[in-house]
Tab-separated table of C-alpha atoms and ligand atoms in Angstrom:
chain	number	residue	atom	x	y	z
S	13	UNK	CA	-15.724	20.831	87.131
S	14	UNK	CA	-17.419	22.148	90.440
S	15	UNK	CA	-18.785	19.036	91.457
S	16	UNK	CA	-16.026	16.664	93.674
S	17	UNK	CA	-16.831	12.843	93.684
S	18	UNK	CA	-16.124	11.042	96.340
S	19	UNK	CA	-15.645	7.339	94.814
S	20	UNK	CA	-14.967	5.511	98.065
S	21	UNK	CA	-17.675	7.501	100.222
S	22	UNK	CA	-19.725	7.340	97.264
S	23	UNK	CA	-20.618	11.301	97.929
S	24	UNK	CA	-20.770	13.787	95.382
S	25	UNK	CA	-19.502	17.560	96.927
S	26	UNK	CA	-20.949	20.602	95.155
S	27	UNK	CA	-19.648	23.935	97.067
S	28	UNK	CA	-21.602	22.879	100.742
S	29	UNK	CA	-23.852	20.679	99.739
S	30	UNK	CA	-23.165	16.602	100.149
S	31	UNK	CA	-25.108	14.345	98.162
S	32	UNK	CA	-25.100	10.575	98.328
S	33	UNK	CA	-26.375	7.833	96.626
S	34	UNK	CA	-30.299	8.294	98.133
S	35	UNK	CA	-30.436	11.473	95.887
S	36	UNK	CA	-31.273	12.525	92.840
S	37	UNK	CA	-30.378	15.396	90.464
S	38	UNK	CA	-31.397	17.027	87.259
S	39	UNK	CA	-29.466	18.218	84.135
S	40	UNK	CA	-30.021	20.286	81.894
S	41	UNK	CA	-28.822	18.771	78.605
S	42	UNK	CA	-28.810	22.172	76.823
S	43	UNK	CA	-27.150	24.228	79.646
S	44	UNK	CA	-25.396	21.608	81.813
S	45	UNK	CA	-27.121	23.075	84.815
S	46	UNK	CA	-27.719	20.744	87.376
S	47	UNK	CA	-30.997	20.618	89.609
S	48	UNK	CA	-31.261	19.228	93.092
S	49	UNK	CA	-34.249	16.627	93.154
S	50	UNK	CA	-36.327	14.992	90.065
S	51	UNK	CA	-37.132	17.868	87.857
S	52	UNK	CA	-40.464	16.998	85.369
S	53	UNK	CA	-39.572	16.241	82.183
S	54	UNK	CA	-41.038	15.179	78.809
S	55	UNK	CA	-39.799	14.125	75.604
S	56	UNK	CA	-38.789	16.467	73.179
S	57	UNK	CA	-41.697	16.334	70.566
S	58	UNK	CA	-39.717	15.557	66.863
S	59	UNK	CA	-43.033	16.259	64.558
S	60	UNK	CA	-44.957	19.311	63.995
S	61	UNK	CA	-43.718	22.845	63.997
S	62	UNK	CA	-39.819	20.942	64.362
S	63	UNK	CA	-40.236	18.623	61.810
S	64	UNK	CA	-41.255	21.159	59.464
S	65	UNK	CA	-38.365	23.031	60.416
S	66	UNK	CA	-36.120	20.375	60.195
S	67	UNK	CA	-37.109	19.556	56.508
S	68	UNK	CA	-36.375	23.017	55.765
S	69	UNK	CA	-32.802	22.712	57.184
S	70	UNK	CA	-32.507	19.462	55.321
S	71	UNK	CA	-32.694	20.674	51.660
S	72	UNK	CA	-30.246	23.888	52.321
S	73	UNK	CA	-27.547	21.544	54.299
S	74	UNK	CA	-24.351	19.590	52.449
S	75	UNK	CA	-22.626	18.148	54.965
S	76	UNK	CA	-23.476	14.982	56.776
S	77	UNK	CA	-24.154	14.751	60.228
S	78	UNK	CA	-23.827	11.402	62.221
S	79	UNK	CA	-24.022	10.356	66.085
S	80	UNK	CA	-21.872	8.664	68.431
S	81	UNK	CA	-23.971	6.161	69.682
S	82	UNK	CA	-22.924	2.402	71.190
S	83	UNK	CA	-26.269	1.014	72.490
S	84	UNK	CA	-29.027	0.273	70.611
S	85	UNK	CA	-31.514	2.685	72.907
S	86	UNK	CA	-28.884	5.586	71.847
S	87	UNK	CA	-28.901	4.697	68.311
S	88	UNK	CA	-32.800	4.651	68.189
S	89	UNK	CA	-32.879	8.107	69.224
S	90	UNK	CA	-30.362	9.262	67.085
S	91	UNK	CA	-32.421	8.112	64.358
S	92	UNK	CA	-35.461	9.872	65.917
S	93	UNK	CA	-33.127	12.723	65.477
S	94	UNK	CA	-32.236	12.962	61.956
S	95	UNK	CA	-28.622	11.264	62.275
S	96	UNK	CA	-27.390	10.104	58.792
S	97	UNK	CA	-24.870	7.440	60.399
S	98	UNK	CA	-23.156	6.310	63.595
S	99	UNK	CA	-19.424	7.870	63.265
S	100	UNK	CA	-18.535	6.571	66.741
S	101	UNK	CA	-19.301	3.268	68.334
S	102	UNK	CA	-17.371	2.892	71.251
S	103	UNK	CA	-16.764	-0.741	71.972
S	104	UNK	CA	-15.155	-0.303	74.903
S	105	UNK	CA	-18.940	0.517	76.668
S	106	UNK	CA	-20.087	-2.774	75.610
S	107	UNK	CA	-17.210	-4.390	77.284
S	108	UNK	CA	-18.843	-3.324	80.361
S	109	UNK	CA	-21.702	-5.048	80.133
S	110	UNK	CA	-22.797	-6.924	83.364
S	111	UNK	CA	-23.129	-9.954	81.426
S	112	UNK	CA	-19.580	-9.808	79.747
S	113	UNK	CA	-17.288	-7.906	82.477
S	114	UNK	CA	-16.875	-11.307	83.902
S	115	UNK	CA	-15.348	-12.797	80.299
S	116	UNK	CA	-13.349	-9.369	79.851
S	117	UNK	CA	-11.726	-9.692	83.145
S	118	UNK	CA	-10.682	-13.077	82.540
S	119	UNK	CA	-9.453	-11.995	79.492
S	120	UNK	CA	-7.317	-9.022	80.662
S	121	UNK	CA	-5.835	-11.281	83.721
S	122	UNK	CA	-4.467	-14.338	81.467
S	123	UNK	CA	-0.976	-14.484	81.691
S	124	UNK	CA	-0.984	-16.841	78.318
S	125	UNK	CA	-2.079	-16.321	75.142
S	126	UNK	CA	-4.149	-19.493	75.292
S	127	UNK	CA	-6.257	-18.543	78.322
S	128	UNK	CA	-7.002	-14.844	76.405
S	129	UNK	CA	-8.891	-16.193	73.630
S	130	UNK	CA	-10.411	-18.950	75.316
S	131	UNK	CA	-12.008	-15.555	77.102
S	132	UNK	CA	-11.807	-13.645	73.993
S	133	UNK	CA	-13.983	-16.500	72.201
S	134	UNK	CA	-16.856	-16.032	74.875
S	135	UNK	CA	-17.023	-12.205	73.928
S	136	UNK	CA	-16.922	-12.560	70.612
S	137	UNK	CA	-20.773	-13.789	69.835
S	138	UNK	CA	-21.789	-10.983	72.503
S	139	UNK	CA	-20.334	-8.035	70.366
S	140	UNK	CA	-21.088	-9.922	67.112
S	141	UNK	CA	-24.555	-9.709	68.404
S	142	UNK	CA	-24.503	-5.860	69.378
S	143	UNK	CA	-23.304	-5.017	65.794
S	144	UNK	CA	-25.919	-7.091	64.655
S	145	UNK	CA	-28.480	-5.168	66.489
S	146	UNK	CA	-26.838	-1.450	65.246
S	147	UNK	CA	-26.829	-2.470	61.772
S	148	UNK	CA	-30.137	-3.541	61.605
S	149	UNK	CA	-31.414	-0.718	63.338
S	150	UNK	CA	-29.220	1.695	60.679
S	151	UNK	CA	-30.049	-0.150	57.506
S	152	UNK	CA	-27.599	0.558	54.842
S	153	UNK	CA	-26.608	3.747	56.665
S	154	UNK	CA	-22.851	4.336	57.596
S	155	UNK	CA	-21.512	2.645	60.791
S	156	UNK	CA	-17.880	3.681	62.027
S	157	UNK	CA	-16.853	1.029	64.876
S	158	UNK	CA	-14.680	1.975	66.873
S	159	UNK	CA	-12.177	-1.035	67.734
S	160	UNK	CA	-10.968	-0.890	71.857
S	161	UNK	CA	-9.596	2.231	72.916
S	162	UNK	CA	-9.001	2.682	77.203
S	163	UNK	CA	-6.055	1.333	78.841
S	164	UNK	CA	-7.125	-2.523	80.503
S	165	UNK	CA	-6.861	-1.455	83.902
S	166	UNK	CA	-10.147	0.354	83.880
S	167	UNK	CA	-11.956	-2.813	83.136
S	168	UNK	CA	-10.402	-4.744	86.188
S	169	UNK	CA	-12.303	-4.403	89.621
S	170	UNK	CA	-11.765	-1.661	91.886
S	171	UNK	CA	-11.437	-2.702	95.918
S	172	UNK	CA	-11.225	-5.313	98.142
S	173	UNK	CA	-14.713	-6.710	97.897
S	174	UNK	CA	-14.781	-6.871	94.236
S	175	UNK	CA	-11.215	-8.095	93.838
S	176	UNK	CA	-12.056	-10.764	96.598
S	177	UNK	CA	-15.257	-12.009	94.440
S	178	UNK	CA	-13.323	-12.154	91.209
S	179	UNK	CA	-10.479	-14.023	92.958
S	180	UNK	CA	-13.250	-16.872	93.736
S	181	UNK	CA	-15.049	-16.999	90.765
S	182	UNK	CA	-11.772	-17.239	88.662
S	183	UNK	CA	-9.901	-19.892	91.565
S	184	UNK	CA	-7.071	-17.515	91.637
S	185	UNK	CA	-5.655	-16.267	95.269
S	186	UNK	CA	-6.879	-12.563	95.432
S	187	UNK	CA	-2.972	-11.360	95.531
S	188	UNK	CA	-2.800	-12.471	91.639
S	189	UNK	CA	-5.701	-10.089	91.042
S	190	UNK	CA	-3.726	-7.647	93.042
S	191	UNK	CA	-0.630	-7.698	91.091
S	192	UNK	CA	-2.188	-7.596	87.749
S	193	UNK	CA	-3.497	-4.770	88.397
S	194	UNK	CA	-0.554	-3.178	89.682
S	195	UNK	CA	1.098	-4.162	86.558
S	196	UNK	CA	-1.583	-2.489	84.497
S	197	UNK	CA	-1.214	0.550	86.763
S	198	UNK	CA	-0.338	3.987	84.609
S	199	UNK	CA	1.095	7.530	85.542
S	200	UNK	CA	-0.406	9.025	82.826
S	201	UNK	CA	-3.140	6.307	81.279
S	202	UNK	CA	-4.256	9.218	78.805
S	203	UNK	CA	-0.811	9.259	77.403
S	204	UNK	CA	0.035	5.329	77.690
S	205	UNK	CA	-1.367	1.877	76.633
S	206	UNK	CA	-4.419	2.581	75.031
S	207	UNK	CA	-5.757	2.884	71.732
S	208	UNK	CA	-4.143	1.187	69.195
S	209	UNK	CA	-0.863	0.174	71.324
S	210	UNK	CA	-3.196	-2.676	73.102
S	211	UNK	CA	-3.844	-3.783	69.214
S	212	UNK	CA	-0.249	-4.252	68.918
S	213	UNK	CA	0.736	-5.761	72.286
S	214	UNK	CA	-2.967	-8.026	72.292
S	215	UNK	CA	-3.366	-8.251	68.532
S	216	UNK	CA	-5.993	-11.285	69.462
S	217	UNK	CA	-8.470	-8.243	70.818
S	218	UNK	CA	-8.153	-6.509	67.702
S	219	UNK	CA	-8.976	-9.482	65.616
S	220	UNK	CA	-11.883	-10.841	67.717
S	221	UNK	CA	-13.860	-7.420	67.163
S	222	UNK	CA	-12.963	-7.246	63.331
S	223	UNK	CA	-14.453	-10.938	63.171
S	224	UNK	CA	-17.414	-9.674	65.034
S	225	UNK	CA	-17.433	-6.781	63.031
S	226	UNK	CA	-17.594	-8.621	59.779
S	227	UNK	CA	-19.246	-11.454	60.877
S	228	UNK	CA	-22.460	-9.552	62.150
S	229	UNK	CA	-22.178	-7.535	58.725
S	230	UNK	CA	-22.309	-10.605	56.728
S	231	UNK	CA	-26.031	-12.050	58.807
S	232	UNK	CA	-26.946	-8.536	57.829
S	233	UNK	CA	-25.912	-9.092	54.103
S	234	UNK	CA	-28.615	-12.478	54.049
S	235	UNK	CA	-31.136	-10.389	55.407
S	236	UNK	CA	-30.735	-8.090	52.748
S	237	UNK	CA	-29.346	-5.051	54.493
S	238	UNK	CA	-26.398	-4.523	52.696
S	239	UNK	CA	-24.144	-3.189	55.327
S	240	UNK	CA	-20.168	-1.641	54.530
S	241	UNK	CA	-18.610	-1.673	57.773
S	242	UNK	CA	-16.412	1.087	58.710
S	243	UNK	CA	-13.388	-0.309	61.133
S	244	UNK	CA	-12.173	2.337	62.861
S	245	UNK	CA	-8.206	2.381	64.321
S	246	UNK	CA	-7.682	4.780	67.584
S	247	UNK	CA	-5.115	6.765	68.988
S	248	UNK	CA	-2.537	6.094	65.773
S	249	UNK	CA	0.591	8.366	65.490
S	250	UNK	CA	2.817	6.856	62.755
S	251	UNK	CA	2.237	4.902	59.355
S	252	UNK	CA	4.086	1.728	60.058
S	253	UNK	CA	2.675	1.495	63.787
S	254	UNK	CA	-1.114	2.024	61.860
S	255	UNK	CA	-0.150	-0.610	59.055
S	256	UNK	CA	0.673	-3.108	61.390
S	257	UNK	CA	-3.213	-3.221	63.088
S	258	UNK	CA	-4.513	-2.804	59.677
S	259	UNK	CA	-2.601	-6.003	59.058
S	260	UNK	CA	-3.662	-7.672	61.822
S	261	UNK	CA	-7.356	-6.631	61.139
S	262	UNK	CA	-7.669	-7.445	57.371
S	263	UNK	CA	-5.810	-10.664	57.922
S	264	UNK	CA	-8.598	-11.762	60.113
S	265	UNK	CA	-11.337	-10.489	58.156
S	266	UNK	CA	-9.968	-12.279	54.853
S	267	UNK	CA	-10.424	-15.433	57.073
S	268	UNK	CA	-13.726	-14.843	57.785
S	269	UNK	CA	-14.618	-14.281	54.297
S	270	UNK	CA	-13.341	-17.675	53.306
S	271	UNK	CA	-14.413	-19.523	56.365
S	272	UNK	CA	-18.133	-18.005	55.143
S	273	UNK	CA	-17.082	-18.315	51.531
S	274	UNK	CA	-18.989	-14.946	50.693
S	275	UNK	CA	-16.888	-11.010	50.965
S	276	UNK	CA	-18.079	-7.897	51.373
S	277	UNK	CA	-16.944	-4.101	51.032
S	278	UNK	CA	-15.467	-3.047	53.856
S	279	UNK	CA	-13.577	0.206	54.761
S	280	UNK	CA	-10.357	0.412	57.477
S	281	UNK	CA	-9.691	4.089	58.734
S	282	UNK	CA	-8.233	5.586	61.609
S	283	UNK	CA	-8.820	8.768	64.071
S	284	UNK	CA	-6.549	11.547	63.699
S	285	UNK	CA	-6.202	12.422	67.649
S	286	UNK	CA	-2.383	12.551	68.348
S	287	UNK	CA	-0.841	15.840	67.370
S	288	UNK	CA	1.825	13.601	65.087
S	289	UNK	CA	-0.418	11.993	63.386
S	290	UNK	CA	-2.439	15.166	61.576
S	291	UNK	CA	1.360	16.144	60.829
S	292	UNK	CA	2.085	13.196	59.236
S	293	UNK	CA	-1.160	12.463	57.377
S	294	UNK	CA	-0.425	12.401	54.203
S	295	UNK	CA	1.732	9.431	54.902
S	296	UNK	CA	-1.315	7.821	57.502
S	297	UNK	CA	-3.607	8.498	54.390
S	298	UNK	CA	-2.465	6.371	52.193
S	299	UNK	CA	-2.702	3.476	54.266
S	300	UNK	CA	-6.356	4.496	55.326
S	301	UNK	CA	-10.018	4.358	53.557
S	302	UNK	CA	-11.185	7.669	56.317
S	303	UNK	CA	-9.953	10.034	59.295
S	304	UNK	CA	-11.825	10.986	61.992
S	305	UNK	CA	-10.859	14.001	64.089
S	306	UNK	CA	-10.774	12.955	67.794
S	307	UNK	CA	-10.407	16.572	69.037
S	308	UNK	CA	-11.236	15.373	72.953
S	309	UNK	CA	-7.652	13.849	72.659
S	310	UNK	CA	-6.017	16.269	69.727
S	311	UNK	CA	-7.178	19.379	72.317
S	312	UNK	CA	-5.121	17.713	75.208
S	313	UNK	CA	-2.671	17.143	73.359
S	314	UNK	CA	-2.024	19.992	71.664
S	315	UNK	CA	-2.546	22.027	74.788
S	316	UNK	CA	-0.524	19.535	77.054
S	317	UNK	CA	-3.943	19.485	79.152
S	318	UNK	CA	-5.371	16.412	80.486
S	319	UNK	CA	-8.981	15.975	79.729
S	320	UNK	CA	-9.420	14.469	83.330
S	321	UNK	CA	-7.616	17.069	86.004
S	322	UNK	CA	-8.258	20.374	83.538
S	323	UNK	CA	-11.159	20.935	85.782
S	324	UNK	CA	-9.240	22.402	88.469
S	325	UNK	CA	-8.077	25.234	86.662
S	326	UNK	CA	-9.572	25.538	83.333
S	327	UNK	CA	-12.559	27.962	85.189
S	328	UNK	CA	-9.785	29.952	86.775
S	329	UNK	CA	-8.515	30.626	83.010
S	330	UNK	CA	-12.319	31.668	81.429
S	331	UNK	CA	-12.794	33.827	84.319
S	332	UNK	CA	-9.568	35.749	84.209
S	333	UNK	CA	-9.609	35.923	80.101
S	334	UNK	CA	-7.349	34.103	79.610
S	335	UNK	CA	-9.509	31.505	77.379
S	336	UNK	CA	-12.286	33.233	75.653
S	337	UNK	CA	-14.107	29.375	76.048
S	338	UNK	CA	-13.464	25.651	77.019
S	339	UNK	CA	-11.177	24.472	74.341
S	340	UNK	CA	-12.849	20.997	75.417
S	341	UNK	CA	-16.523	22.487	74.291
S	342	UNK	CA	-15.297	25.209	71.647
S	343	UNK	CA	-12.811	24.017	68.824
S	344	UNK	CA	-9.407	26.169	69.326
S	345	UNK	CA	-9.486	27.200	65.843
S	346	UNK	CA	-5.782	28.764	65.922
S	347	UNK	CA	-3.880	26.015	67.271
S	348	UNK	CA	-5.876	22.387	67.375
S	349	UNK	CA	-7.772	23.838	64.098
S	350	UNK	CA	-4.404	24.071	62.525
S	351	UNK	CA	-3.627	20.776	63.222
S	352	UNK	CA	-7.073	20.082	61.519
S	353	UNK	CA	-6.657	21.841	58.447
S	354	UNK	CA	-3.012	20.213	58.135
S	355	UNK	CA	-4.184	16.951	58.329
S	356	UNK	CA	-6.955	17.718	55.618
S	357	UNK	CA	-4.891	19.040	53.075
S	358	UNK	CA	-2.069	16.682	53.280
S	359	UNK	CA	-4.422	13.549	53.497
S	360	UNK	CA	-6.050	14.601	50.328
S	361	UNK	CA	-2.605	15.084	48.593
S	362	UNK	CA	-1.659	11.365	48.791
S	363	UNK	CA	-5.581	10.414	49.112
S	364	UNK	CA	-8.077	12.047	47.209
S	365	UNK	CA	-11.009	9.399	48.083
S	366	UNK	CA	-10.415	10.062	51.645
S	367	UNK	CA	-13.875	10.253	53.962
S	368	UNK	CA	-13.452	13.197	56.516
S	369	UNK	CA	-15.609	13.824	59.788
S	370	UNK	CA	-15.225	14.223	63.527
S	371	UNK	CA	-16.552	12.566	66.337
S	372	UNK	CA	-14.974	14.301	69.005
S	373	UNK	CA	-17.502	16.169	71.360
S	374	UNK	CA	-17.118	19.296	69.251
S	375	UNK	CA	-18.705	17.969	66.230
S	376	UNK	CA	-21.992	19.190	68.286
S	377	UNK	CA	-20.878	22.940	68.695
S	378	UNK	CA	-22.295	25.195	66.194
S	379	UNK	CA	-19.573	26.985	65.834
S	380	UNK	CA	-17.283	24.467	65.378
S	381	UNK	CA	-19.636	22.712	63.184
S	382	UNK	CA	-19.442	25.995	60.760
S	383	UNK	CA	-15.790	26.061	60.917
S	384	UNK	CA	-15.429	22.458	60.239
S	385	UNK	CA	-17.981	23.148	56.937
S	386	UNK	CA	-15.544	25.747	55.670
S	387	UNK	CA	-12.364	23.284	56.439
S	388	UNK	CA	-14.018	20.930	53.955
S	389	UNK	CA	-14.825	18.005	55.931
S	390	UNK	CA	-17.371	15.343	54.622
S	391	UNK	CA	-19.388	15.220	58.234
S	392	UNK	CA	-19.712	15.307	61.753
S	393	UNK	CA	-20.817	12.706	64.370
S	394	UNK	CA	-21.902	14.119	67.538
S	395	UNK	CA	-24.168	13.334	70.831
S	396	UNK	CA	-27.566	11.997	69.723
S	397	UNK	CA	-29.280	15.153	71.177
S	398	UNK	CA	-26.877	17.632	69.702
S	399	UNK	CA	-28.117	16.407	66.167
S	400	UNK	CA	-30.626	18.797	65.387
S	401	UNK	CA	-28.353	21.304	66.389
S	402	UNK	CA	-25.503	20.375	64.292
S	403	UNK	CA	-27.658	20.019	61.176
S	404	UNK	CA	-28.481	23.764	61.718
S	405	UNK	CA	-24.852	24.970	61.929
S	406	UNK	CA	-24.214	23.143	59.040
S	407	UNK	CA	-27.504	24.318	56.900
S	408	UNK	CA	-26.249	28.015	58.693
S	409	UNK	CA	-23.398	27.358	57.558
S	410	UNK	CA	-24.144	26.186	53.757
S	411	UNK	CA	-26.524	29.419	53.319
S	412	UNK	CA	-23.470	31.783	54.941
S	413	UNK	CA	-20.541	30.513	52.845
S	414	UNK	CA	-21.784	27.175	50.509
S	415	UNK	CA	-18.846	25.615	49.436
S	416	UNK	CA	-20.366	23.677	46.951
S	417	UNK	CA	-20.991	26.651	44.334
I	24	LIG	C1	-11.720	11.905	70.966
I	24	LIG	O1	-10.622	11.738	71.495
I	24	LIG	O2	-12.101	13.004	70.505
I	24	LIG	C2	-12.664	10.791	70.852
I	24	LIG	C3	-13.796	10.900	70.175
I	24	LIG	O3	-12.363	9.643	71.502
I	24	LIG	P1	-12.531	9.451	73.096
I	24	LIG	O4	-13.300	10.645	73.588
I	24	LIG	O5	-13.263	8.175	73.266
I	24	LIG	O6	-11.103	9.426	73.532
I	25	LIG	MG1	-9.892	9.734	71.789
């Protein structure tokens, strides 16, 4: 929150100190302290003395603990790590791929329907092929993919120079670029057309990644890693809106399974990250296989505090007690923990085979992570690095108060 980044001067500002793109820094992953200059490192050794220790936290622990991961390099070390399942692929990362960003632009500026898929069809092999690569890396292990989540604007180029190239490689006067993005432009993006509302607006988006969902599940199937996906619906708020992509998503699926003439298990869930919808879960659970708390957004939005600007006061409030800790790090127990424990017990009324985690960054913080054990939920996902950690708090946890008696 101290540091101010200057995108156009390409300058970061940290009290009186300017640093620029010749520089480099250090962080400290544990502390978030941040070095001037290359620091030596070396990578954290996962046998001996740890490895003992981990095995020891293994047999006392009973809840799961999964990464969000959404490159192959990330879900590698997560495995290196002890993580039991990926319960947060964010597709929207892939979509930035250098080799794609060209497609997904193309896709985003169509003004028909015709134009999008044509687009849409170029991506599709792409992500079929990064799914392919997760689930072989994660054998049969759980997989929850996320399906696109940011508003379309942030995919589209920023400045002249960029908007200029795009213009010429698409044969479209730079002006058209222009408007679409003006069109696309949000007073509140956090609060607008993300999430699910692009599924229902674009329902072609939604059903390219379920086909490459399924599709990369099903090479995985004939080389014997038998894979269940987990499709994973952001940013719902209401049952009918939530039915509607699930339609849209299992209609495309069942297509695939006859174009292939082979099915597979497969589960549909959504995240529980809008204040309305962990009030109204028990009617979102019975139209879902799994929840997954998204407490970056629930936090905001129970606390009416963006996740982008709270940096310019959120200090102020720590240092003059007003917040004990960062509801963004630290799980608000009283009020988004409410929410939380709502959304448990009335998904499990109408539900009782519901799957329960959290991939919001809190399902890293040990204290959290305790509090989530004694909430009842099935596991956390959290930062590949924040693994060990989290399999502590929940062995801690187990030992402290087992729930399992
Ligand atoms: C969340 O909101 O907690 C979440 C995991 O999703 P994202 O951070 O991508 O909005
Ligand atoms: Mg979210």
């Amino acid at each position: 929150g101290e540091l101010h980044v200057d995108e156009f001067e390409h300058t970061v500002r940290i009290g009186d100190l300017v640093l620029t793109g010749e520089d480099t820094i250090s962080i400290d992953g544990s502390t978030g302290a941040i070095y001037k200059g290359s620091l030596e490192t070396q990578p954290p050794q996962l046998h001996g003395a740890f490895g003992t220790f981990m095995g020891w936290v293994d047999k006392f622990r009973d809840m799961k603990v999964r990464t969000n991961a959404d490159t192959p390099r990330d879900v590698s070390q997560a495995l290196d790590f002890g993580a039991e399942g990926i319960g947060l692929c964010r597709t929207e990362h892939m979509f930035f791929k250098e080799d794609r960003i060209f497609q997904v632009r193309k896709m985003i500026l169509a003004s028909d329907l015709e134009t999008r898929k044509a687009a849409l069809e170029k991506i599709l092999p792409m992500q079929e092929d990064d799914f392919y690569q997760i689930y072989s890396l994660m054998k049969e292990r759980p997989v929850t993919v996320r399906l696109l989540d940011p508003p379309l604007h942030e995919f589209l180029p920023k400045g002249e120079g960029e908007i200029k190239d795009l213009a010429l490689e698409l044969n479209i006067q730079p002006a058209r670029v222009k408007e679409r993005i003006a069109e696309l432009q949000e007073v509140n993006p956090m609060l607008g057309f993300r999430g699910l509302r692009l599924a229902i607006i674009y329902p072609e988006i939604a059903k390219m990644q379920a086909r490459a969902i399924i599709q990369a599940a099903l090479h995985c199937h004939e080389d014997g890693i038998k894979v269940v996906p987990e499709i994973m619906i952001p940013l719902s708020s209401d049952v009918v809106e939530l039915s509607r992509v699930k339609e849209t998503v299992k209609e495309e699926i069942e297509k695939v399974f006859e174009e292939k003439g082979k099915k597979i298990d497969y589960l549909l869930g959504t995240m529980i990250e809008i204040p309305r919808a962990a009030i109204t879960a028990d009617e979102i659970a019975q139209v879902t296989d799994f929840f997954s708390f998204g407490t970056n957004d629930l936090t905001q939005m129970t606390f009416g505090l963006s996740r982008d600007d709270a940096g310019k006061f959120l200090p102020a409030y720590i240092e003059k007690d007003i917040f004990e800790k960062d509801p963004f790090q630290v799980l608000d127990q009283k009020g988004v923990g409410f929410l939380v424990e709502t959304a448990v017990e009335k998904g499990r009324k109408t539900n009782d085979k519901l799957h329960i985690g959290i991939c919001g960054e809190h399902g890293g913080e040990p204290s959290t992570v305790k509090y989530l054990y004694g909430v009842g939920l099935d596991y956390v996902s959290c930062s590949p690095y924040r693994v060990p950690i989290a399999k502590l708090a929940a062995a801690q946890a187990a030992i402290e108060n087992p729930r399992n008696k």
